[in-house]
Coordinates of C-alpha atoms in Angstrom, one line a residue:
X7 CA -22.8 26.9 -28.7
X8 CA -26.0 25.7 -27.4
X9 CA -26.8 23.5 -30.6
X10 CA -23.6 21.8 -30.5
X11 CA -23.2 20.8 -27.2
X12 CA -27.1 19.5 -27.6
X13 CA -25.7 17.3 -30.7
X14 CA -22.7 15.8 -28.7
X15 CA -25.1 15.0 -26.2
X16 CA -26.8 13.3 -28.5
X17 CA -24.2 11.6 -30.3
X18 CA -22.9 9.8 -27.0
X19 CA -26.3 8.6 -26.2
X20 CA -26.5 7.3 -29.7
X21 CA -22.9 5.6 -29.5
X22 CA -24.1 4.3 -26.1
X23 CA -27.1 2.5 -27.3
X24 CA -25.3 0.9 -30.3
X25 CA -23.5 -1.6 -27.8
X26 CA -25.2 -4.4 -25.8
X27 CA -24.9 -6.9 -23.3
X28 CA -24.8 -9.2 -26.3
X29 CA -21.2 -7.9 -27.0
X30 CA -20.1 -9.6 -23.7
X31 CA -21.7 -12.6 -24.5
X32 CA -20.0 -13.0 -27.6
X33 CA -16.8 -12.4 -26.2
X34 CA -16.8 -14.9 -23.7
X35 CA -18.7 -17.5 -26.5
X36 CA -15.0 -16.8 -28.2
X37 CA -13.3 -17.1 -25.0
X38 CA -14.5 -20.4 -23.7
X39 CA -16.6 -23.1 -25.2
X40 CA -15.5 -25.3 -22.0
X41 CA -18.6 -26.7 -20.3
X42 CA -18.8 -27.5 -16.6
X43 CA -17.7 -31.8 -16.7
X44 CA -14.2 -30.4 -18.1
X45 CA -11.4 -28.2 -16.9
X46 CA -8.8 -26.1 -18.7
X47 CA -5.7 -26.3 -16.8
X48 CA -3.1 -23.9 -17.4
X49 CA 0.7 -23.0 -16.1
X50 CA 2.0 -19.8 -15.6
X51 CA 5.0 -17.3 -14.6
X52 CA 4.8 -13.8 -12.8
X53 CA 6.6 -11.0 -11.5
X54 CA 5.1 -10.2 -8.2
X55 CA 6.1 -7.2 -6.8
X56 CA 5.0 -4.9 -3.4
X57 CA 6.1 -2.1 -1.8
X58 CA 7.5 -2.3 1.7
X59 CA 10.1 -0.9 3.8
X60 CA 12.3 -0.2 1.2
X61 CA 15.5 1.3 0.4
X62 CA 14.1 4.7 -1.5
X63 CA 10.1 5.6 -2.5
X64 CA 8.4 4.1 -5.3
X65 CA 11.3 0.8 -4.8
X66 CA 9.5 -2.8 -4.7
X67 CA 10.4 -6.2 -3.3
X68 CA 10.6 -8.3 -6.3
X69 CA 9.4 -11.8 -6.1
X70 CA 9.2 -14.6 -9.0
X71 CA 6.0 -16.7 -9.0
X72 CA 5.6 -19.8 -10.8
X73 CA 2.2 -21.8 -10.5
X74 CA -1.0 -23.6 -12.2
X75 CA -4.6 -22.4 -12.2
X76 CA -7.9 -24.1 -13.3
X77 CA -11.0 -22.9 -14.9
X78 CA -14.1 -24.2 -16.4
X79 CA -17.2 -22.7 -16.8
X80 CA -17.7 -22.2 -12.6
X81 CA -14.6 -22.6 -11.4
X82 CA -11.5 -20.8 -10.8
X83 CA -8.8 -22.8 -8.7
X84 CA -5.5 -21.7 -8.6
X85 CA -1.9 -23.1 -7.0
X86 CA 1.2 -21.2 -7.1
X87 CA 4.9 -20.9 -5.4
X88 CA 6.0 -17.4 -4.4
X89 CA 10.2 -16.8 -3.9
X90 CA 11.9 -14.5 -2.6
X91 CA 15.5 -12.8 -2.9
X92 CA 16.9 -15.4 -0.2
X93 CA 15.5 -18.3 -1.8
X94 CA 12.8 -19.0 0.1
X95 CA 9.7 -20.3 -0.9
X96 CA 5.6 -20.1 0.1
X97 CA 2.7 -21.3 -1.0
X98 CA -0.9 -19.7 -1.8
X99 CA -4.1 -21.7 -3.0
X100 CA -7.4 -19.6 -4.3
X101 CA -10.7 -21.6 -4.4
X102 CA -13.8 -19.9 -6.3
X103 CA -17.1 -21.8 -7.3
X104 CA -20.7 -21.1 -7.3
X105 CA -20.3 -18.2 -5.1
X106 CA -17.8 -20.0 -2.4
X107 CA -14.3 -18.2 -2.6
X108 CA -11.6 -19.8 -0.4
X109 CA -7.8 -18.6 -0.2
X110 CA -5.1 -19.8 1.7
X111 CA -2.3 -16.7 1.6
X112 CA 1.2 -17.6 1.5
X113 CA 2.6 -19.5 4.6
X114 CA -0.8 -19.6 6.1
X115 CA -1.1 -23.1 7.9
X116 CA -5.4 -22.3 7.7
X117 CA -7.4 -20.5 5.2
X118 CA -8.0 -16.6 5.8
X119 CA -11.3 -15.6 6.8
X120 CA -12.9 -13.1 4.2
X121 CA -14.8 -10.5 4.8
X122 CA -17.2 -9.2 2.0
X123 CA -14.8 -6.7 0.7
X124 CA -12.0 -8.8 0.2
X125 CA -14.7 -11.6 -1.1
X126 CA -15.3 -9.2 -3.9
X127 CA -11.4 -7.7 -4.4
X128 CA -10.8 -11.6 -4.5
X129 CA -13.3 -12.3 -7.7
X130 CA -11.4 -9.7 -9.5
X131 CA -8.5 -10.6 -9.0
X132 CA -9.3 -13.7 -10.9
X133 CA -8.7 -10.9 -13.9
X134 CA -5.0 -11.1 -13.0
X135 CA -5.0 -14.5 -14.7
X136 CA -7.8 -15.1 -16.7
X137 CA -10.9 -12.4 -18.0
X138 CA -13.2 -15.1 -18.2
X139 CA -14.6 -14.7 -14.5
X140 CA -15.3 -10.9 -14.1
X141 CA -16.8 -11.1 -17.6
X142 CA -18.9 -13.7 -16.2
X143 CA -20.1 -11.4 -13.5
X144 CA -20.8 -8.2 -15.7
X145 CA -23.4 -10.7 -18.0
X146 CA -25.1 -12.1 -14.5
X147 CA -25.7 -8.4 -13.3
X148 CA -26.5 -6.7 -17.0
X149 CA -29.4 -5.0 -15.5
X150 CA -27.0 -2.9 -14.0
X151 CA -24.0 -2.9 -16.3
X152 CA -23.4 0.7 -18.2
X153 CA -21.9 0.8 -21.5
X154 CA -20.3 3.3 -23.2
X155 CA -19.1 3.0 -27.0
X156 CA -15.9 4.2 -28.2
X157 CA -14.0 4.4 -31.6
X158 CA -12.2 1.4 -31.3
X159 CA -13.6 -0.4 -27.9
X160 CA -16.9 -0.7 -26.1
X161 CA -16.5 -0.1 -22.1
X162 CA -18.6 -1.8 -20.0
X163 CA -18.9 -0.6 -16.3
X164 CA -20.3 -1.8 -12.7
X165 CA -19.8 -2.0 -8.9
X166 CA -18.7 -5.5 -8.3
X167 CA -19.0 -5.3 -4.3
X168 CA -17.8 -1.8 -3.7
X169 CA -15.5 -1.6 -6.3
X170 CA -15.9 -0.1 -9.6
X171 CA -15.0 -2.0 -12.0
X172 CA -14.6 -1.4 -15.8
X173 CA -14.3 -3.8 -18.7
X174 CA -13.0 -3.1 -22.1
X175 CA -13.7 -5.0 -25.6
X176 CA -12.2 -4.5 -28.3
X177 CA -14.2 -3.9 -31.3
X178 CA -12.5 -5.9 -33.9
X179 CA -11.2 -8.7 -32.1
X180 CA -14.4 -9.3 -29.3
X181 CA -11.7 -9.2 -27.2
X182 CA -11.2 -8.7 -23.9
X183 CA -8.1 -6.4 -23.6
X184 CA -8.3 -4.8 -20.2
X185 CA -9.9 -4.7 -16.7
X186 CA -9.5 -2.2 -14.0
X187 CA -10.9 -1.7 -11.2
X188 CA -10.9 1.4 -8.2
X189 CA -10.0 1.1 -4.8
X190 CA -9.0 3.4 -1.6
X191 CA -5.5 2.8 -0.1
X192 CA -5.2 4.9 3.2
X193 CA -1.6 6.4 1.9
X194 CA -2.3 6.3 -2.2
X195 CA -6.0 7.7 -1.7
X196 CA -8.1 6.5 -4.9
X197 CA -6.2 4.0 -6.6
X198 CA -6.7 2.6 -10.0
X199 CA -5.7 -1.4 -10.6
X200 CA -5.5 -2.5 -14.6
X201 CA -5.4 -5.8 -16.0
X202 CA -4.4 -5.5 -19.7
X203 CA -4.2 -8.4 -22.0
X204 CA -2.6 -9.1 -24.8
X205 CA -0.9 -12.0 -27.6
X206 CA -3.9 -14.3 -27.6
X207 CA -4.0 -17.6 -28.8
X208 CA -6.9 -20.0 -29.4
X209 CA -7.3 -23.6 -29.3
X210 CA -10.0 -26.7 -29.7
X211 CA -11.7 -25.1 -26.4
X212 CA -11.2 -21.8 -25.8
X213 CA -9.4 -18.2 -26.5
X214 CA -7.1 -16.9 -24.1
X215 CA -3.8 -14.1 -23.6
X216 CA -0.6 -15.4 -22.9
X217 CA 1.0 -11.9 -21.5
X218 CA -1.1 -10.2 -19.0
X219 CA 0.2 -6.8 -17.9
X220 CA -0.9 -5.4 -13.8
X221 CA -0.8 -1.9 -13.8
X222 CA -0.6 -1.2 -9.7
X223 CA -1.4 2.0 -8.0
X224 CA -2.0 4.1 -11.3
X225 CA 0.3 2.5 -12.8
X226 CA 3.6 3.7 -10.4
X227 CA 4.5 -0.4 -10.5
X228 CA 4.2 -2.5 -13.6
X229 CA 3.7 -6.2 -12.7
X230 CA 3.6 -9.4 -15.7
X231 CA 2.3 -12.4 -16.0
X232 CA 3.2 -15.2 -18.7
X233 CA 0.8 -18.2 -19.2
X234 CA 2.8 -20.6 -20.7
X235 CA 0.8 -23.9 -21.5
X236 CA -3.0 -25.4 -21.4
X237 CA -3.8 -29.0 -20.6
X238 CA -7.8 -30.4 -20.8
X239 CA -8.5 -32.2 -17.5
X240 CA -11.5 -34.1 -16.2
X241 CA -13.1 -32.1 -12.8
X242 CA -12.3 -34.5 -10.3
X243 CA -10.6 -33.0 -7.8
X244 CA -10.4 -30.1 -5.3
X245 CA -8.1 -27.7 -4.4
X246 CA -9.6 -26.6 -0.9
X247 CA -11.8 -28.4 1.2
X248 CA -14.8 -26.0 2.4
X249 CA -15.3 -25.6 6.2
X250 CA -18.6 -26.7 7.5
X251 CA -19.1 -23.4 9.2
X252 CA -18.0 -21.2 6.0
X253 CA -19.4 -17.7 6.3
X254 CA -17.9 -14.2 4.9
X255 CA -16.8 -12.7 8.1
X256 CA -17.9 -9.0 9.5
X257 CA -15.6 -6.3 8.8
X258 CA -14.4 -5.3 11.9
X259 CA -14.8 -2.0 13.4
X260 CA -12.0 0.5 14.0
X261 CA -10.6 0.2 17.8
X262 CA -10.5 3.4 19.9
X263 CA -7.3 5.0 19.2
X264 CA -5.5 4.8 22.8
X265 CA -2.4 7.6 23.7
X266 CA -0.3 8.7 25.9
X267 CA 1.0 12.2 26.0
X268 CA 4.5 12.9 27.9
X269 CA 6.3 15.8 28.4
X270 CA 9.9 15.3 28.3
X271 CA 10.9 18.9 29.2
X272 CA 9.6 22.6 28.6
X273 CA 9.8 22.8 24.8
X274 CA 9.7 19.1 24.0
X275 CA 6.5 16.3 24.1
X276 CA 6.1 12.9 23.2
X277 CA 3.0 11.2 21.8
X278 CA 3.1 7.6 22.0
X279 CA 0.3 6.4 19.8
X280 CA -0.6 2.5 21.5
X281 CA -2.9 1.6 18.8
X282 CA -0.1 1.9 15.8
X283 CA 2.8 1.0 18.4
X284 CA 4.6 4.6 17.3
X285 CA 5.8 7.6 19.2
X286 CA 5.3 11.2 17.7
X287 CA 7.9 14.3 19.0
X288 CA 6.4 17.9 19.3
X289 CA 8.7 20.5 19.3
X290 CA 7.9 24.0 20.6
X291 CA 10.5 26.3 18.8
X292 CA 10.2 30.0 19.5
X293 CA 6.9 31.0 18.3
X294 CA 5.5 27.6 16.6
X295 CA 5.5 24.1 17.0
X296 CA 7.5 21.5 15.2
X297 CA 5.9 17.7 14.7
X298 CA 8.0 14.9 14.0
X299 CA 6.4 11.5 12.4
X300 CA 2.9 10.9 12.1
X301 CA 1.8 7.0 11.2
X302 CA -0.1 5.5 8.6
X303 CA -3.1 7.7 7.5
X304 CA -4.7 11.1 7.7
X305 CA -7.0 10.5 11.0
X306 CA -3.4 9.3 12.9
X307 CA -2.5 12.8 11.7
X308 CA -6.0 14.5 12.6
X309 CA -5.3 13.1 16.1
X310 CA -2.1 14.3 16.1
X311 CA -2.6 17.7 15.8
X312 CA -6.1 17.6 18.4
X313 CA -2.9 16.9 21.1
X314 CA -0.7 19.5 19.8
X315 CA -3.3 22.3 20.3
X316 CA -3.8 20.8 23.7
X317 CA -0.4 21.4 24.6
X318 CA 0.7 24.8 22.9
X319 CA -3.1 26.0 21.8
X320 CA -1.6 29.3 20.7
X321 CA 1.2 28.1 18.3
X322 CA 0.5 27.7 14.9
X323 CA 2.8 23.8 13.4
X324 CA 5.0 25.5 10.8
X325 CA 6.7 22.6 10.4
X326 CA 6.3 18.4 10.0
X327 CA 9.4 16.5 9.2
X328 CA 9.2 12.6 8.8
X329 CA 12.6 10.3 9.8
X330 CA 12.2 8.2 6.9
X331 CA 9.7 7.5 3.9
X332 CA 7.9 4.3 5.2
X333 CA 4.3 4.7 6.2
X334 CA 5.2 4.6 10.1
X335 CA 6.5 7.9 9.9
X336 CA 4.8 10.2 6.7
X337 CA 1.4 8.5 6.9
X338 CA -0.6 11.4 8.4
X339 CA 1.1 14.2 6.2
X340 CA -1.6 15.3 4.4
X341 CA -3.6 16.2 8.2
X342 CA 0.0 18.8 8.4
X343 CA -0.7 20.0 4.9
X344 CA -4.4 20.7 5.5
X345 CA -2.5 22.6 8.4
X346 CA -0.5 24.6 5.8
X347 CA 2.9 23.4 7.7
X348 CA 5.5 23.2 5.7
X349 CA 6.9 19.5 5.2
X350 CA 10.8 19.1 5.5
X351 CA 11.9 16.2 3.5
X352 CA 14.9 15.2 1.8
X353 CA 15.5 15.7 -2.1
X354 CA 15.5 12.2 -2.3
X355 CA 11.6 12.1 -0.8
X356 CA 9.9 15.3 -2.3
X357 CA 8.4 13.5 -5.4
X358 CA 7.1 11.0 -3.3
X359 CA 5.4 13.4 -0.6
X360 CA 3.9 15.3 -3.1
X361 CA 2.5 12.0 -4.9
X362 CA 1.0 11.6 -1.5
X363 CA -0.1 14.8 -1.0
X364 CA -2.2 15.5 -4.3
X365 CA -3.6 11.8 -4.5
X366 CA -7.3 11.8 -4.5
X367 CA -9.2 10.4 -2.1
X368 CA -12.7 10.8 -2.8
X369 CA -13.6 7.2 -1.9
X370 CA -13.0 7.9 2.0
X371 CA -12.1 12.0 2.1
X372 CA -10.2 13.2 4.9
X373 CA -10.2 17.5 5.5
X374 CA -7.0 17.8 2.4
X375 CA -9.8 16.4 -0.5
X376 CA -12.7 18.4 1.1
X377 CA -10.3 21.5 1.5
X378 CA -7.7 21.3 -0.7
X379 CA -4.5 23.2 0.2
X380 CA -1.1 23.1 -2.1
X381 CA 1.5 21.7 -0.2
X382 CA 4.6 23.5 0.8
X383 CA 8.0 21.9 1.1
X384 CA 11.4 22.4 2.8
X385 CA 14.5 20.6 1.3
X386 CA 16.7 19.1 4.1
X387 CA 20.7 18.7 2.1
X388 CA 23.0 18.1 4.5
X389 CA 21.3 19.6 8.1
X390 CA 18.7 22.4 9.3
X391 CA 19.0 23.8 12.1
X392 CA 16.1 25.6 13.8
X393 CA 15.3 27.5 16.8
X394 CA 16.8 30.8 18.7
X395 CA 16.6 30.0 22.5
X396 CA 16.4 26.7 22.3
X397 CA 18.6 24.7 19.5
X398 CA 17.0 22.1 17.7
X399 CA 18.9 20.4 14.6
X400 CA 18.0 17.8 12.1
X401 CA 20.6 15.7 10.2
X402 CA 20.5 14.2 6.6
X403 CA 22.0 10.8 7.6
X404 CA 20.9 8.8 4.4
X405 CA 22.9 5.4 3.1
X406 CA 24.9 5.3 6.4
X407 CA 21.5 4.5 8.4
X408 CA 21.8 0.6 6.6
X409 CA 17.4 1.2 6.3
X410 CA 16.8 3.8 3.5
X411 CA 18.4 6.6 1.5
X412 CA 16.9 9.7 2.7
X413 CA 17.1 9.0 6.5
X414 CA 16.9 12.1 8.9
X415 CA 17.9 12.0 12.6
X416 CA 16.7 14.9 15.4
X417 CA 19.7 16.3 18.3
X418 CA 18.8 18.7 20.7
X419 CA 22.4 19.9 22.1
X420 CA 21.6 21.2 25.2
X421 CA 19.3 18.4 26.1
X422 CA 22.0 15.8 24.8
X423 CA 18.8 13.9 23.3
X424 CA 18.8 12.3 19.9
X425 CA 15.7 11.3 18.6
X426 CA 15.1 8.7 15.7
X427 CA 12.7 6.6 14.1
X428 CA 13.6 2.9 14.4
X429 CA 17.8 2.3 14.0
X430 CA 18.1 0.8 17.2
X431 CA 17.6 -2.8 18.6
X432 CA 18.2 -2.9 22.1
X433 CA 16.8 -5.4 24.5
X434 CA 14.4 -4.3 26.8
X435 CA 15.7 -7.5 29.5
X436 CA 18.2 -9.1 29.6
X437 CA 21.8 -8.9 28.4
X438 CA 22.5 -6.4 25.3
X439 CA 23.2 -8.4 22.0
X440 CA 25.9 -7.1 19.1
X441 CA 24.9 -4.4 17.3
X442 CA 23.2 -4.9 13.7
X443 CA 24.0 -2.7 10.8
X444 CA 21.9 0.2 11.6
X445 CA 22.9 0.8 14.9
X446 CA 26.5 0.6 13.5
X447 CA 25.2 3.7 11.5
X448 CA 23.6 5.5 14.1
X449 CA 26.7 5.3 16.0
X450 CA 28.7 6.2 13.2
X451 CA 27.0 9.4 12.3
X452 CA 27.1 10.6 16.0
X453 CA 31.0 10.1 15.9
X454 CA 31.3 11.4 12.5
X455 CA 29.3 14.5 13.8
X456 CA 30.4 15.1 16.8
X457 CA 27.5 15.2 18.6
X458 CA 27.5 14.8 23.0
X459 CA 24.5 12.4 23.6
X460 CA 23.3 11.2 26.8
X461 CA 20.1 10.1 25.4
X462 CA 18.2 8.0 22.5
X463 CA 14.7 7.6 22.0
X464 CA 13.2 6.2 19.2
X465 CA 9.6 6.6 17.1
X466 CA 8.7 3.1 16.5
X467 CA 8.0 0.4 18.8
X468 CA 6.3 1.8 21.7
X469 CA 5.5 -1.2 23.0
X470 CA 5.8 -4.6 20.9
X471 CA 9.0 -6.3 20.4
X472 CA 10.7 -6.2 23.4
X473 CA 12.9 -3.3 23.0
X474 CA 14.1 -0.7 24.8
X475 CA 12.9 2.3 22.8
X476 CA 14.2 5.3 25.4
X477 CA 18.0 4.2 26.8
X478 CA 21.5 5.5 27.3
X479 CA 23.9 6.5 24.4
X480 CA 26.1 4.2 26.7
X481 CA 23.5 1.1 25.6
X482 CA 24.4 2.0 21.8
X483 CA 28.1 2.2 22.6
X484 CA 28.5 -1.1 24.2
X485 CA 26.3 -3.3 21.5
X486 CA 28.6 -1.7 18.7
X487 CA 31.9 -2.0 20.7
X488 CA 31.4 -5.9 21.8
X489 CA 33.4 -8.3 20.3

């Protein structure tokens, strides 16, 4: 056993030394012979697609992108129109030579200030159109460039800032045929982008695909991009004009998290968390505690539950039940899973949580990846009720909210209290305005149920927006009754 793994040893190390820098250099001698008084100019089609507050997990908002970018052998300069579903369009410009990367995001009046991480994420993202510039930068750093040789491609990798960033060639063609790159997103955990390219065509100055496929978030959303023609330009002109006083910016440092803890009666608390703009329900319920929403990441979560054993320090959370899917309000699950609470979700959510909850996230751990627990879930169909002394039941609402399709709403009966994430837009001054779809629902649903409310108060805003966010059932009834 001991002699063959000694020979595979040896036969990686052998297959690693039969591949070279040189092999990137030939591929980009195939994929540009453009020199530096010249530009290749080229037009191009893309989905764009991100997730948001959609209607159900995993669902994108779709955007068509149409646009022109420039490259020679420094340069990368890029123009493009972004639409959306209503027709509306924006505008983004990307600037990148000898080491001075400008962007101007869509609908930006002024161009964003870039820190040194987004400097780097911004390089290779040049991938998304073109390999030719992250090449570039694995042959400039070779000293520190790792290369590993497989049957049919030779993979080249390196930290381009803080990410790392691998490079594939295939062995037949000197190819380029994909790029990826590692990341941290504070919901996904590790998160894996790929650039894989394909149908290449050549002409008088250069080699380069016409279909580019984005593989986003380990591949959960699949992105395109078409390059449709070339033109041969003279470098004359400039996309972005440089400020005099162009610097990378610092990254700025994480803001004390500010709260507020209130308690609303004997069994029942509210966190109102300033720094996210979200409120947080603990529940005491017989012998454990109940948490309702927890924002954006783990440490929201971690906080979270510091307050909870400040106010019931011998109750164990058994459970943690989120409104909705959107980050607001499941963001800090895995903190209630380190916990070993059981999550309540709907059937129409449980893939997703889990997703969540298993995700690696070794590039920033939080206590799940350094302890890791299995997570434990609770299908919500049509209501749960829980609670002996005190009554406290939570309602599948779903569709009729007009926001997402696994919606969940809290009623306390004997407090007359409804709680909910963010259905409700009532005016904090001033005269109340026609209801809008989703307090329709929420109206609705407490008709349809039957349920005696005196009382609404909602997760999310605590503070911004200019809206009421704790108000009569009374304020509800009159925006959805007015002609």
């Amino acid at each position: 056993m001991k002699k063959h793994l000694f020979s595979i040893i040896v036969f990686i190390v052998l297959i690693q030394s039969c591949a070279s820098i040189d092999d990137l250099k030939i591929s980009k001698s195939i994929l540009s012979k453009i020199d530096a008084e010249k530009m290749v100019k080229f037009s191009f089609k893309e989905d764009y697609k991100m997730l948001g507050h959609n209607f159900e997990p995993w669902q994108t908002t779709n955007f068509t992108v149409n646009g022109e970018f420039w490259i020679n052998k420094n340069t990368f300069l890029k123009q493009d129109t972004l639409i959306n579903n209503r027709g509306q369009k924006y505008t983004s410009k990307t600037a990148y030579n000898n080491e001075i990367l400008l962007f101007l995001d869509y609908g930006d009046a002024e161009l964003l200030p870039l820190t040194t991480d987004l400097y780097f994420e911004k390089i290779i993202n040049t991938a998304r159109y073109s390999p030719i510039f992250v090449l570039n930068y694995f042959i400039k750093k070779e000293i520190d460039t790792k290369i590993v040789t497989l049957k049919e491609n030779i993979i080249y990798s390196l930290k381009i800032g803080k990410y790392l960033t691998k490079l594939s060639i295939n062995k037949k063609t000197n190819l380029v045929d994909k790029i990826s790159y590692l990341s941290y997103d504070e919901l996904y955990g590790d998160v894996t982008t790929s650039y894989i390219y394909s149908e290449y065509v050549t002409d008088e100055f250069l080699t380069y695909p016409t279909s580019i496929e984005i593989e986003n978030i380990n591949g959960k959303i699949v992105e395109n991009v078409t390059v449709l023609a070339t033109e041969i330009i003279s470098d004359d002109f400039k996309l972005l004009e440089k400020p005099e006083d162009y610097k990378l910016t610092e990254r700025k440092e994480e803001s004390k998290p500010e709260i507020k803890v209130t308690k609303y009666n004997e069994n029942i608390h509210f966190i109102d968390l300033i720094h996210t703009d979200d409120r947080v329900m603990i529940v005491e319920i017989d012998d454990f505690v109940l948490v309702a929403e927890a924002p954006i990441n783990s440490k929201n979560g971690e906080l979270i539950i510091a307050e909870v054993k400040k106010i019931a320090p011998l109750k164990p959370i058994k459970y943690f039940v989120f409104g909705h899917h959107h980050p607001h309000y499941l963001g800090g699950l895995r903190a209630f899973v380190y916990q070993d609470a059981t999550i309540l979700c709907t059937d129409i959510s449980k893939n997703y949580v889990e997703y969540i909850a298993n995700a690696p996230h070794t590039i920033s751990p939080d206590n799940l990846q350094l302890n890791p627990k299995k997570i434990k879930t609770q299908i919500i169909l049509d209501s749960l009720v829980l609670g002996k002394n005190k009554e406290m039941k939570i309602y599948f609402m779903g569709e009729k909210s007009a926001h997402t399709k696994d919606y969940l709403i809290y009623y306390f009966p004997k407090d007359k209290l409804l709680f909910q994430d963010d259905l409700c837009w009532i005016p904090r001054e001033g005269p109340i305005t026609k209801a809008r779809n989703r307090q329709v629902g929420l109206y609705n649903i407490i008709k349809e149920l039957n349920l005696e409310v005196d009382t609404i108060i909602q997760s999310w805003p605590v503070t911004n927006h200019k809206l009421k966010t704790i108000f009569p059932f009374t304020d509800l009834e009159e925006s959805v009754l007015m002609e």
